[in-house]
Tab-separated table of C-alpha atoms and ligand atoms in Angstrom:
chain	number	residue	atom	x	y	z
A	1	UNK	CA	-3.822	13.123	25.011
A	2	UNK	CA	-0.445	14.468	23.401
A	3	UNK	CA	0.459	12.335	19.887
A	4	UNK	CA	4.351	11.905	20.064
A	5	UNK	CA	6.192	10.397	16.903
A	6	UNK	CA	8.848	8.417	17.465
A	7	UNK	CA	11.301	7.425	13.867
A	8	UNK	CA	10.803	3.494	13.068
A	9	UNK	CA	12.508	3.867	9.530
A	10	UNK	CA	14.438	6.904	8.806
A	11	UNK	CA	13.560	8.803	5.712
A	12	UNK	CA	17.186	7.793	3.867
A	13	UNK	CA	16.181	3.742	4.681
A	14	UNK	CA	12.870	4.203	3.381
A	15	UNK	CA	14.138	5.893	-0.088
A	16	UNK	CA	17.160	3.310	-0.614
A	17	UNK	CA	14.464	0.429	-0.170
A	18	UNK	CA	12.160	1.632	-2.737
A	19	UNK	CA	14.899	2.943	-5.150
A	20	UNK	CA	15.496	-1.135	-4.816
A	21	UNK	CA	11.795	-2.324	-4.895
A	22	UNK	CA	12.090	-0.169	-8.526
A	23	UNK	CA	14.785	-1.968	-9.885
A	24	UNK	CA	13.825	-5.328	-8.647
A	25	UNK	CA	10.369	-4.632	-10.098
A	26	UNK	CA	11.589	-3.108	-13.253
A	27	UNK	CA	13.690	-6.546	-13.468
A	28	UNK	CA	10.918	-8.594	-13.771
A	29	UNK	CA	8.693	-6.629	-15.935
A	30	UNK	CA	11.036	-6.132	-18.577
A	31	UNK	CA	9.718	-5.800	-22.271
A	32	UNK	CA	6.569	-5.338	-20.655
A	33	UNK	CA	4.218	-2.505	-19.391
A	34	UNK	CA	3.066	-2.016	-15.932
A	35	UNK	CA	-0.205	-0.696	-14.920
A	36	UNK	CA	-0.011	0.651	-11.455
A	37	UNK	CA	-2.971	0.728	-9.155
A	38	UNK	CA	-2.416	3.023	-6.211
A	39	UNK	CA	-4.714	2.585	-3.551
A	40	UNK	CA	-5.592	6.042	-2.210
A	41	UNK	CA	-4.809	7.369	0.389
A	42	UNK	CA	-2.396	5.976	1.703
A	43	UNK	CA	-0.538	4.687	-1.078
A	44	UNK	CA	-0.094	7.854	-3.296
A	45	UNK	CA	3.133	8.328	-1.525
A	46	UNK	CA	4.806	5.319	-2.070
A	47	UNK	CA	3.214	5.072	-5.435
A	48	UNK	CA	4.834	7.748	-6.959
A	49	UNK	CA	8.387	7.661	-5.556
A	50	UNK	CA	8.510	3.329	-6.671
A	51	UNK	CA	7.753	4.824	-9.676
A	52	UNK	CA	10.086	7.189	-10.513
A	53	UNK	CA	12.536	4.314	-10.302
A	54	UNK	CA	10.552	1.915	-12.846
A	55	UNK	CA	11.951	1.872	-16.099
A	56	UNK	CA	10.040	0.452	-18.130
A	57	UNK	CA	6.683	2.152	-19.092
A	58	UNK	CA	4.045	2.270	-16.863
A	59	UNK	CA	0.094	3.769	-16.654
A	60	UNK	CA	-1.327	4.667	-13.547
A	61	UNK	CA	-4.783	4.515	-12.158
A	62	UNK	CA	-6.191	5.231	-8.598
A	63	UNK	CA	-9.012	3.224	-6.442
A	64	UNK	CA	-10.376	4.113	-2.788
A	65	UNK	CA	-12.348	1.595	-0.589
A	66	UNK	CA	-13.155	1.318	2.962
A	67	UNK	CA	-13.590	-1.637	5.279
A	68	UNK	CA	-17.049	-2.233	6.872
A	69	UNK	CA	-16.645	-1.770	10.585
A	70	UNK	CA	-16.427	-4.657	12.474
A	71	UNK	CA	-19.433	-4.420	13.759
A	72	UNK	CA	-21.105	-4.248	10.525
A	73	UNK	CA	-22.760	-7.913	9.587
A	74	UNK	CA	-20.363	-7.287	6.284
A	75	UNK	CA	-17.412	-7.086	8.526
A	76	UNK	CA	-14.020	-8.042	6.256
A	77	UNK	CA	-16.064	-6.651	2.964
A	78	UNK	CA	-14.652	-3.763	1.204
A	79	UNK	CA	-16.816	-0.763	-0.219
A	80	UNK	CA	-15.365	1.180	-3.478
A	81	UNK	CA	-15.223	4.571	-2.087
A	82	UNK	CA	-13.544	5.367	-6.118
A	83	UNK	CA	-13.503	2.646	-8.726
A	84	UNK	CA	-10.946	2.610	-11.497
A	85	UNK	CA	-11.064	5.231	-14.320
A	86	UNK	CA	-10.198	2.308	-17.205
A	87	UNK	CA	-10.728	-1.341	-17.492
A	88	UNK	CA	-7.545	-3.322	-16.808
A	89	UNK	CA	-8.278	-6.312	-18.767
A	90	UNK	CA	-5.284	-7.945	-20.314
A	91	UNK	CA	-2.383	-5.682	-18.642
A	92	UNK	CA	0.120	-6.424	-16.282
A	93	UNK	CA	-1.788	-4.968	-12.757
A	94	UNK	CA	0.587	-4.058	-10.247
A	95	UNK	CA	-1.268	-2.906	-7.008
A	96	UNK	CA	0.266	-0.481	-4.355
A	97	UNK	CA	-0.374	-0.168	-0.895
A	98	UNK	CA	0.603	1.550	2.108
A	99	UNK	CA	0.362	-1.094	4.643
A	100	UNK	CA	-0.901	-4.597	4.585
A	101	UNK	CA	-2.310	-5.267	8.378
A	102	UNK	CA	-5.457	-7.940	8.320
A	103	UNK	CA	-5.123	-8.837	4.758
A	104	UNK	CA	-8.808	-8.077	4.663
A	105	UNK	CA	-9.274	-5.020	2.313
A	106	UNK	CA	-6.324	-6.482	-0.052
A	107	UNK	CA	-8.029	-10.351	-0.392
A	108	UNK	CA	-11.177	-8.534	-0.995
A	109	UNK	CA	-9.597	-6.276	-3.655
A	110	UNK	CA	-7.558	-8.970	-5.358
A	111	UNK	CA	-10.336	-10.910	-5.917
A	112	UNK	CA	-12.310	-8.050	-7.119
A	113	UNK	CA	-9.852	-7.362	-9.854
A	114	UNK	CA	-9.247	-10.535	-10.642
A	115	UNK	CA	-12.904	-11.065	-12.028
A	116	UNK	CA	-11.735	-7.909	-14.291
A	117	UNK	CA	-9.169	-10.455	-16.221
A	118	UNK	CA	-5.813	-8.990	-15.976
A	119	UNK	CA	-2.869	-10.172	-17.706
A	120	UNK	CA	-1.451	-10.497	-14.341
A	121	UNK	CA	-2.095	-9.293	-11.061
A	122	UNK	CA	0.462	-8.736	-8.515
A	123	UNK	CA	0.412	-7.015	-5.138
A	124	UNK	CA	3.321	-4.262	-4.009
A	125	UNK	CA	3.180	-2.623	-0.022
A	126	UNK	CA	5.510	-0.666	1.502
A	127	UNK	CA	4.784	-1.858	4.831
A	128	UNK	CA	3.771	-5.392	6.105
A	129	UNK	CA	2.341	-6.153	9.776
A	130	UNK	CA	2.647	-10.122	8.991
A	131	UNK	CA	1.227	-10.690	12.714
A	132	UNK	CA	-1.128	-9.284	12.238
A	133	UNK	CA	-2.802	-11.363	9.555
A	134	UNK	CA	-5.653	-13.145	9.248
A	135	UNK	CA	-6.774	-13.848	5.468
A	136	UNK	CA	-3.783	-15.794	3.357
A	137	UNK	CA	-2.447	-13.609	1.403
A	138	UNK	CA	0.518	-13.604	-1.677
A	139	UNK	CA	2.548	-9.900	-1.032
A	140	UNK	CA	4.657	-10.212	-4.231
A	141	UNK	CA	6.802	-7.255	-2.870
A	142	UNK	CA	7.622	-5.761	0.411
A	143	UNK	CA	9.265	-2.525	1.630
A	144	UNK	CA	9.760	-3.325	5.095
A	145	UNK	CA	7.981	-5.963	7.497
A	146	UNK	CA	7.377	-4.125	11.094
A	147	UNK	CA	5.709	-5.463	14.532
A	148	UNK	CA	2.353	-4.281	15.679
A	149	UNK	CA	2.373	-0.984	15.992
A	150	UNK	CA	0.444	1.951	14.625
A	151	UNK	CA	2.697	3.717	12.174
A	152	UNK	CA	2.140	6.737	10.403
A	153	UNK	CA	4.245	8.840	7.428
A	154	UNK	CA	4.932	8.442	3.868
A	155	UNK	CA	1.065	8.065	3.263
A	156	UNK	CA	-0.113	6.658	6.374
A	157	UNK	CA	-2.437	9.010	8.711
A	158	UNK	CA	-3.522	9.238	11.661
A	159	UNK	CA	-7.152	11.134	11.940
A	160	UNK	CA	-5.747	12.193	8.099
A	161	UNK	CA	-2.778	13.798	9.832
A	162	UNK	CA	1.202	13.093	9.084
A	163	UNK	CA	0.752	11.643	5.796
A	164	UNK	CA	3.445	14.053	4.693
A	165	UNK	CA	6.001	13.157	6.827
A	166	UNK	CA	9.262	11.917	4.969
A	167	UNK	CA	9.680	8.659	7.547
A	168	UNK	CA	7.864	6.085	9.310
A	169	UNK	CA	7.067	6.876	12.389
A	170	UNK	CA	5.412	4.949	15.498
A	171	UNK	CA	2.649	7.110	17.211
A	172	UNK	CA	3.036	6.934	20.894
A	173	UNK	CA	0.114	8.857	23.172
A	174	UNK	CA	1.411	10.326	26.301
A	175	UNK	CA	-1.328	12.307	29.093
B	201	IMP	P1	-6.259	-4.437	6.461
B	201	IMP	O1	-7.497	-4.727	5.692
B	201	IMP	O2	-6.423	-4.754	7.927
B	201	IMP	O3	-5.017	-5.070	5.898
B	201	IMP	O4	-6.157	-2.865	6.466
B	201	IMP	C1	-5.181	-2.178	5.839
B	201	IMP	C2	-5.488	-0.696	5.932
B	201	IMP	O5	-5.610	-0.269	7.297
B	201	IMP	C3	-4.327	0.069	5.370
B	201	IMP	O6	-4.480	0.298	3.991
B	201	IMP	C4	-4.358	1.345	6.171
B	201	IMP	O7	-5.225	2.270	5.575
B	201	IMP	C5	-4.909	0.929	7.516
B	201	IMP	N1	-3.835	0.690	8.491
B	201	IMP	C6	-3.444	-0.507	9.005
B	201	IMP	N2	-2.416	-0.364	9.862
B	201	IMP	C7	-2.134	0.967	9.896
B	201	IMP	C8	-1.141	1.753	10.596
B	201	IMP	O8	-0.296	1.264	11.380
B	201	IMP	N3	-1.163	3.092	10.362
B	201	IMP	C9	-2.051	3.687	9.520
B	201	IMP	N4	-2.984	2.987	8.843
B	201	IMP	C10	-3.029	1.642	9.026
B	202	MG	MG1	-4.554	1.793	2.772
């Protein structure tokens, strides 16, 4: 089967909305530091562009989990693939994601940190699929919100591919 990308969110939409996302964030951490989690893959992207329009400091750090499969009797549990290099009791945690889809692996991961007594914990995407959720979930900042679809681009893969691409784009399979 033939992948064929179509453009959801063109590359200049994308950029404007985080250069916002930066300043809004930037707004409400004033006078303090941010320590941004960026939740590999996917979020490495995003992570680093929202950041180069913060301004006030900020320290990063990187974590990688997987979801069980659903057929797994831990189905909705997450598995640290990479934990955190340094402990992030008493900062200001701001976690990154691609995409927020279930709500599974970010309820999981909130709680997780939680129990590591931040300052503050607050949760940043870049993309939201709010139909698709099924855990309740606070997103303290969102990019875009976009229907079901499978997107990929600007950190999102599919099979690892077209995590480089500039845009979001909706994979459509053709025979
Ligand atoms: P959740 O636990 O269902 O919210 O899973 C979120 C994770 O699934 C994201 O971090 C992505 O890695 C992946 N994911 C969900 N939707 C998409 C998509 O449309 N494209 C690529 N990856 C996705
Ligand atoms: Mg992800």
């Amino acid at each position: 089967m033939a992948e064929k990308i179509k453009v959801m969110i063109p590359q200049e939409k994308v950029d404007q909305r985080i250069r916002e996302m930066g300043e809004q964030i930037s707004k409400d951490y004033e006078g303090k530091q941010i320590h941004l989690i960026c939740i590999l893959k996917g979020g490495v992207f995003f992570t680093t562009e929202l950041a180069k329009h913060i301004c006030v400091p900020v320290s990063f750090d990187f974590m990688a989990v997987s979801s069980y499969g659903d057929k797994t009797v831990s189905s909705g549990r997450i598995k640290i693939i990479k934990d955190l290099d340094d402990p992030v009791e008493g900062k200001d945690v701001l976690i990154v994601e691609d995409i927020i889809d279930s709500g599974r692996t970010l309820s999981h991961l909130m709680e997780l940190l939680k129990n590591r007594k931040p300052a503050s914990l607050k949760l940043c995407t870049l993309l939201d699929k709010p139909e698709c959720r099924v855990t309740d979930i606070a997103v303290d900042y969102t990019g875009f919100s976009i229907p079901d679809a499978f997107v990929v681009g600007y950190g999102l893969d599919y099979a690892q591919k077209y995590r480089n691409l500039p845009y979001i784009g909706e994979i459509k399979f053709e025979d």
